[in-house]
Coordinates of C-alpha atoms in Angstrom, one line a residue:
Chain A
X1 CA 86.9 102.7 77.8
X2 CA 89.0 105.7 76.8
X3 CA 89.8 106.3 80.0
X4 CA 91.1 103.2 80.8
X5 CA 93.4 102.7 78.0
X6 CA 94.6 106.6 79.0
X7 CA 95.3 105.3 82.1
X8 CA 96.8 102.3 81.0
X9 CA 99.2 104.2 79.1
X10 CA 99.6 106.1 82.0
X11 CA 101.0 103.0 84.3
X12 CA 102.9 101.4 81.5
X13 CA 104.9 104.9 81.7
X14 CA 105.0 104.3 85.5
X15 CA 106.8 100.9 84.8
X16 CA 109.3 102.2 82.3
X17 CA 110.5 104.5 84.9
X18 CA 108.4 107.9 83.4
X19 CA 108.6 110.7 85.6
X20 CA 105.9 112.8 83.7
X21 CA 103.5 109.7 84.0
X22 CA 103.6 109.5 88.1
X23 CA 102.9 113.1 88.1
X24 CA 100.1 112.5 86.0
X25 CA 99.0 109.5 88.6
X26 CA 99.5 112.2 91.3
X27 CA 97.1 114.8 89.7
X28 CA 94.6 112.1 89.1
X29 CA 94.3 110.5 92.5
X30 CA 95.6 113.1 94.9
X31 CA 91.8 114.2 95.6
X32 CA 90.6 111.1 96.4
X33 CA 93.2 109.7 98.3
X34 CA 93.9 112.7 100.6
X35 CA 90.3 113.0 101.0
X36 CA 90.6 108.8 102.2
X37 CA 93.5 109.9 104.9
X38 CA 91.9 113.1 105.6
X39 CA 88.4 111.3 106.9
X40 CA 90.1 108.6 108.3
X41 CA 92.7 111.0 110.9
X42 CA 90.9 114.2 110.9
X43 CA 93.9 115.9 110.8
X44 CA 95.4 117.5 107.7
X45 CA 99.4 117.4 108.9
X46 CA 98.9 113.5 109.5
X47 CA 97.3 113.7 105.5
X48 CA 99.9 115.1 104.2
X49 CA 102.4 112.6 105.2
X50 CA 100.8 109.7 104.5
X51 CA 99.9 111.0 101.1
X52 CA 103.7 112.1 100.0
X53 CA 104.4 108.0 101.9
X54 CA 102.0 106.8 99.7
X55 CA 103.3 107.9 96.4
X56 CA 107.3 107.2 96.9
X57 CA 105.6 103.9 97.9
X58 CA 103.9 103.4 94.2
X59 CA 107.4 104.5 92.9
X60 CA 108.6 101.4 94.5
X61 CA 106.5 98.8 94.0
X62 CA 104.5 99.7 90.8
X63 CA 106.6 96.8 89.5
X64 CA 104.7 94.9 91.5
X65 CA 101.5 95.9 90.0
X66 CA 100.3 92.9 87.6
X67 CA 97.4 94.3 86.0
X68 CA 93.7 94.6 87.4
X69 CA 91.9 97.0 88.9
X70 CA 94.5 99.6 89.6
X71 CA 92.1 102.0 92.3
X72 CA 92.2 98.2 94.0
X73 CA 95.7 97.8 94.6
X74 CA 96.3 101.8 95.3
X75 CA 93.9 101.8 97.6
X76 CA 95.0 98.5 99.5
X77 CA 98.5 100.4 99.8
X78 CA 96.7 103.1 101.3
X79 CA 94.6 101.4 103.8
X80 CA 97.8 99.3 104.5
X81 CA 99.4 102.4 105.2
X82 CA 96.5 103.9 107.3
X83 CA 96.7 101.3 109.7
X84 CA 99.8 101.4 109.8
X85 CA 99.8 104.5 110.7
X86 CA 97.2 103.3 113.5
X87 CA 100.0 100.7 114.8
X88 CA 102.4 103.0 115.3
X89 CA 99.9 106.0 117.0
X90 CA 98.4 103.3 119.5
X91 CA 102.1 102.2 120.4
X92 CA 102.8 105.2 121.4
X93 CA 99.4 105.6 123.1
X94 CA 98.7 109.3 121.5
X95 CA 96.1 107.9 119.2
X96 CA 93.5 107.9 121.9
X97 CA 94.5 111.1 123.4
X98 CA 94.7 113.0 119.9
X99 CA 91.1 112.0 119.4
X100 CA 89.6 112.9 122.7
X101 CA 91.4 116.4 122.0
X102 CA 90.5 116.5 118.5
X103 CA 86.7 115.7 119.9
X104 CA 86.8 118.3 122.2
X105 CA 87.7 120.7 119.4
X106 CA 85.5 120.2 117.4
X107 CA 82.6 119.8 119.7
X108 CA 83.3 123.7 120.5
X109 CA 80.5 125.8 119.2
X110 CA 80.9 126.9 115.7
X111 CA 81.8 130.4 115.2
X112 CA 79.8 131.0 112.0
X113 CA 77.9 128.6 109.4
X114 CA 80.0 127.8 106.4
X115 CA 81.1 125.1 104.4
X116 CA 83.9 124.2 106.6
X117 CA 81.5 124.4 109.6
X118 CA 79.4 121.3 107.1
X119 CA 83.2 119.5 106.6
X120 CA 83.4 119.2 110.1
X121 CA 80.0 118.0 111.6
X122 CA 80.8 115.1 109.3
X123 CA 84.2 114.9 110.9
X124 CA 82.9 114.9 114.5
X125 CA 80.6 112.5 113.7
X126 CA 82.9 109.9 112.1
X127 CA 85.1 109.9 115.1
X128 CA 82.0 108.2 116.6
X129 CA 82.2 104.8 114.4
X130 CA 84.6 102.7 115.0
X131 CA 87.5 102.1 112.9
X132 CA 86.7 98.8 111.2
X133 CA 83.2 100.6 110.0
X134 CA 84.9 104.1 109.2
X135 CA 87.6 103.0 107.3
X136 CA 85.3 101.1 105.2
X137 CA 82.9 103.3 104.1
X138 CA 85.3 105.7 103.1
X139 CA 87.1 103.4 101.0
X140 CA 83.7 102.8 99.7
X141 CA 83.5 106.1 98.9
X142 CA 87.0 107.0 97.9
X143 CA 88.1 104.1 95.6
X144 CA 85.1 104.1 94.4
X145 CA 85.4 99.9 93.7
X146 CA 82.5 97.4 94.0
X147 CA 81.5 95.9 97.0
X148 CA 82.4 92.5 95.7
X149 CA 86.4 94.3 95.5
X150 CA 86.4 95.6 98.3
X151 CA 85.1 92.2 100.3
X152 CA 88.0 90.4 98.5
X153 CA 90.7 93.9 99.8
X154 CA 89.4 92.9 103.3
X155 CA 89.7 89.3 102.9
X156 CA 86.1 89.5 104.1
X157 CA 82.7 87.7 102.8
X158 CA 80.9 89.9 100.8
X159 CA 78.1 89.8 102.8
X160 CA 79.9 90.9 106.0
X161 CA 80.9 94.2 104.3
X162 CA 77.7 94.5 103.0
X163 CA 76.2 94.1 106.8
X164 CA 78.6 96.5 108.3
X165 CA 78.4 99.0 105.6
X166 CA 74.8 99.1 105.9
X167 CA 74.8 99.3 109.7
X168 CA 77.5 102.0 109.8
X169 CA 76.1 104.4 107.6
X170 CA 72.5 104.4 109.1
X171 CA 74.4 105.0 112.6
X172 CA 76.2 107.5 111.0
X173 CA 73.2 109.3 109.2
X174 CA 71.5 108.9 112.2
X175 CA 74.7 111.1 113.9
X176 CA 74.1 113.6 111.3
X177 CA 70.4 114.3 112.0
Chain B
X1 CA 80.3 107.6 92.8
X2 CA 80.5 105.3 90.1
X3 CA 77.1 104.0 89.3
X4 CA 78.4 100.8 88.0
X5 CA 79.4 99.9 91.6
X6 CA 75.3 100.0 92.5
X7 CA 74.2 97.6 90.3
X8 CA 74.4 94.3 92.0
X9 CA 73.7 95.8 95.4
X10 CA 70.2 94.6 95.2
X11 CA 71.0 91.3 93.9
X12 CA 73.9 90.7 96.6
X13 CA 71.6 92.0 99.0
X14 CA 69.1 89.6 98.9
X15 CA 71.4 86.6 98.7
X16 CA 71.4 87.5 102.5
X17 CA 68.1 89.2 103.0
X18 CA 64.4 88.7 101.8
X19 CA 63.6 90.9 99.1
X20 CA 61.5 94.0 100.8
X21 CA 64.5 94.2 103.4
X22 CA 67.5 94.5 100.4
X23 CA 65.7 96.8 98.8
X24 CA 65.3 99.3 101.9
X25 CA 69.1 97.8 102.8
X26 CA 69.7 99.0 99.3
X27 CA 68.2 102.3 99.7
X28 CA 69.6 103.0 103.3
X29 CA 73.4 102.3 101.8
X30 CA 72.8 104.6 98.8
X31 CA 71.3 107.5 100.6
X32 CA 74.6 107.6 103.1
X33 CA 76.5 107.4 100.1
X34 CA 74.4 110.8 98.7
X35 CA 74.4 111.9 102.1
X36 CA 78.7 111.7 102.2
X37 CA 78.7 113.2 99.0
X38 CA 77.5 116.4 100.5
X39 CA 80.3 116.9 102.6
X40 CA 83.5 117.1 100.7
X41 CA 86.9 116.4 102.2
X42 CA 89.6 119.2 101.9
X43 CA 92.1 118.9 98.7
X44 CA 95.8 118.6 99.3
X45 CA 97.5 122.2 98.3
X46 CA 99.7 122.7 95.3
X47 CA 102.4 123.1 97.5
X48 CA 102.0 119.5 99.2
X49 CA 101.4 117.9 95.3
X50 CA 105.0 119.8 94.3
X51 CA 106.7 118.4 96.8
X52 CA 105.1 115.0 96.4
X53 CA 106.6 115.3 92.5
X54 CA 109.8 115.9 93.7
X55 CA 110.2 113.2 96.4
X56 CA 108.6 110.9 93.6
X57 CA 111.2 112.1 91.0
X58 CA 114.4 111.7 93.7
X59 CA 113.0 107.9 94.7
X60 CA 112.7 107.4 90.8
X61 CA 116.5 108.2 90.6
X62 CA 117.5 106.2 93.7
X63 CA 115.4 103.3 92.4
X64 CA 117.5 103.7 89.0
X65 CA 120.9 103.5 90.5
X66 CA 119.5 100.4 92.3
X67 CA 118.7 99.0 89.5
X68 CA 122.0 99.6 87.5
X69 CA 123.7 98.1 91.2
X70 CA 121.5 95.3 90.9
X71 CA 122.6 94.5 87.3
X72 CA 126.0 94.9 88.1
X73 CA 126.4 92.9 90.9
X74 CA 124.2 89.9 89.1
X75 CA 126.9 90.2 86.4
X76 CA 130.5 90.3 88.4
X77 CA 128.9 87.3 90.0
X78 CA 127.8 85.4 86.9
X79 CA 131.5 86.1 85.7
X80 CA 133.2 85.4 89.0
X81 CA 131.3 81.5 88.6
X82 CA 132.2 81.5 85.1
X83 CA 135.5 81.9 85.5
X84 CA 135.9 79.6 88.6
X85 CA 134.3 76.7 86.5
X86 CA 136.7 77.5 83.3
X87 CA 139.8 77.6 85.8
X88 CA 138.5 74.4 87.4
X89 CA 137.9 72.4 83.6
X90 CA 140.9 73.6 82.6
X91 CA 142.9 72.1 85.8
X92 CA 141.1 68.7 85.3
X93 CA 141.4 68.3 81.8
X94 CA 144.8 69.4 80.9
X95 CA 147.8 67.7 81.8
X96 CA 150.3 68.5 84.8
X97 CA 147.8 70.5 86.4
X98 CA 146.6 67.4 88.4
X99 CA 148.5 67.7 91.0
X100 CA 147.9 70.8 92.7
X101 CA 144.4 70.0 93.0
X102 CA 143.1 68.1 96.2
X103 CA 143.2 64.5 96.5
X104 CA 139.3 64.0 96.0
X105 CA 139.4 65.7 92.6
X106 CA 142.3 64.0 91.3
X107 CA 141.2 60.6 92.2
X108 CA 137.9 61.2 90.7
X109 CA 139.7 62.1 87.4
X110 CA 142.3 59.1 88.1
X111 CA 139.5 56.4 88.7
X112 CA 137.7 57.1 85.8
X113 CA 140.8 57.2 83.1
X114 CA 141.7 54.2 84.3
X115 CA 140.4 50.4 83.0
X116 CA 141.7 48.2 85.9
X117 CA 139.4 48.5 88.4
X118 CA 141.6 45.9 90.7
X119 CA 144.3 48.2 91.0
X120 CA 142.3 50.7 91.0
X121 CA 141.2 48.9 94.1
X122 CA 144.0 48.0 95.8
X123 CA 145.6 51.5 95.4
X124 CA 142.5 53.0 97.6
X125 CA 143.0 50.5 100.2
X126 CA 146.8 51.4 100.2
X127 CA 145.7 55.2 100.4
X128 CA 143.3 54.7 102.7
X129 CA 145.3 52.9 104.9
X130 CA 148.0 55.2 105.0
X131 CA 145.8 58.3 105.4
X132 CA 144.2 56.9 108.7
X133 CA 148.0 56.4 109.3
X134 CA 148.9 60.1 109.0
X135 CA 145.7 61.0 110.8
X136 CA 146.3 58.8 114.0
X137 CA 150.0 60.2 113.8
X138 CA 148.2 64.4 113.9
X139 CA 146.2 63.1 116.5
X140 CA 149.1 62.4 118.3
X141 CA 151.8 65.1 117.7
X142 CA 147.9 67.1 118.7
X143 CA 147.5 65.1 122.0
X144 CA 151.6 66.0 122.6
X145 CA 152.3 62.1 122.4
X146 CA 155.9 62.6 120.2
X147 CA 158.0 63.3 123.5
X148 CA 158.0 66.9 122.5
X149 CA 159.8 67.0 119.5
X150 CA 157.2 68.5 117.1
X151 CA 159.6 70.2 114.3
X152 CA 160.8 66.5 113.6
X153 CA 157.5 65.0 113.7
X154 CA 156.3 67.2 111.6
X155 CA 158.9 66.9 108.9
X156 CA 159.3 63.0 109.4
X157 CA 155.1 63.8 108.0
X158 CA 155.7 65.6 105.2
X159 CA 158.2 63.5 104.0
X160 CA 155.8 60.3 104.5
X161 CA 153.0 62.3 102.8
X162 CA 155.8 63.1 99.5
X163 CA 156.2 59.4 100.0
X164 CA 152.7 58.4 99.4
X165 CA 152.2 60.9 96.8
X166 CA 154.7 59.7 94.0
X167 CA 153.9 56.2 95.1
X168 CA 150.4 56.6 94.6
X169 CA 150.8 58.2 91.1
X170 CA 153.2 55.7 90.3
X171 CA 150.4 53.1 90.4

């Protein structure tokens, strides 16, 4: 509850126009939102700039922000941005090429067994679901918000994300084994 | 993960499912949740977070001076209408400023000062009449029907439009 009405305080700054309250908004959902970008492209460059879009984009429209669950609506900007981001790549027909490359890449033997060798096998694997199912487990994961929210982000029935969620993560654990 | 967001999984589940199969639904979902939890995503750098700041603090500015520009604007044109409507009232309602406004305004303001309506009557037929005059004599100095003489026309006009002016206000 504490940390609600911190963060409350926090967006009511935003609104008055408080530079010292966006960086806070930055510090607190940087992690989760790069991490969103970063499973969803695979590529860190790509990340980057749709994180840095994503927050001159709250500067912007947190007017528009009327109370609510506030992961919801940041998270709905970002996966609005993600794709995007994916309207723009398949126009210029690089998407598909980038991921077969990126594929290839990664599919190379490791060199050693480390962490980064772990953050990838996931990362090879998720190029393997479709984007529908990727993108929503890892808004699942990243925002962190109910099934029931998320349903009503994807103007979906509940139980529709509840089928494909369940169906792309046993494909994907099955991927991993 | 938030362990709120697990507690109606079960229930929602089996809206859609019999029982043994939403809780193994259940289970499935929140051991690939576990399972994703293992494998962290990078962090952005410090570097990529300062610049982030800045671009947020610049777009803050920007959207500041929009806002002022925004203001401003609403304001010059609030005042550019009020001032339009004052100049109007006061050339309706004070005296000798009738006449340079156009003919539908100062008829309005005629018609409704006045109490005989006959008259009042008569004089719009007159007007009337004498307009479509003057419009089927344009149409004619337009079409080149005056034998060429369009300076004398044109003055023999304006004089006939003075005409009906003063008689018109003469009653």
């Amino acid at each position: 509850m504490a940390k609600n009405e911190h963060l409350a305080q926090i967006i009511t700054g935003c609104k008055d126009g408080d530079g010292e309250s966006f960086s806070q908004i930055v510090d607190i959902y940087s992690g989760r939102l790069y991490g969103y970008f970063y499973r969803l492209t695979g590529n860190k460059e790509v990340s980057d700039d749709l994180l840095s879009e994503l927050f001159v984009k709250l500067v912007e429209k947190i007017k528009s922000y009327h109370g609510g669950s506030f992961e919801n609506w940041l998270f709905r900007i970002a996966s609005n941005l993600f794709y995007d981001y994916l309207r723009v790549k398949q126009r210029e027909k690089k998407l598909f090429e980038y991921q077969q490359q990126q594929q290839l890449e990664l599919e190379k033997p490791p060199f050693r067994q480390d962490d980064s060798e772990r953050i990838d096998k996931l990362q090879v694997q998720l190029v393997k679901l479709d984007v529908d199912t990727k993108e929503l487990i890892m808004l699942r994961f990243y925002s962190q918000l109910s099934f029931k929210e998320i349903s009503q982000m994807r103007s979906e029935p509940i139980g529709t994300t509840l089928s494909k969620m369940h169906r792309g993560l046993n494909k994907l654990r099955k991927l991993m084994e | 993960m938030d362990e709120q967001n697990h507690e109606n999984l079960r229930e929602f589940l089996e809206k859609f499912l019999v029982p043994t199969e939403a809780e193994q639904a259940a289970e499935d979902i929140h051991n690939g949740e576990q399972m994703l939890s293992g494998y962290p995503a990078p962090q952005p750098d410090e570097m990529l977070l300062a610049s982030i700041k800045r671009k947020m603090a610049d777009a803050l500015s920007y959207e500041g001076e929009n806002n002022f520009s925004r203001m401003f604007y609403k304001i010059v044109s609030v005042a550019a209408v009020f001032i339009f409507l004052t100049v109007i009232s006061l050339m309706v309602f004070t005296n000798g400023g009738t006449e340079k406004l156009s003919g539908d305004l100062v008829m309005t303001a005629v018609i409704w000062e006045s109490e005989d309506i006959a008259a009042d009557d008569a004089n719009l037929a007159t007007l009337i009449a004498q307009t479509e005059e003057i419009e089927s004599e344009m149409l004619a100095l337009e079409l080149g029907e005056n034998g060429g003489n369009v300076v004398g026309s044109l003055t023999e006009l304006e004089l006939e439009l003075e005409e009906i002016n003063s008689d018109f206000w003469k009653g």
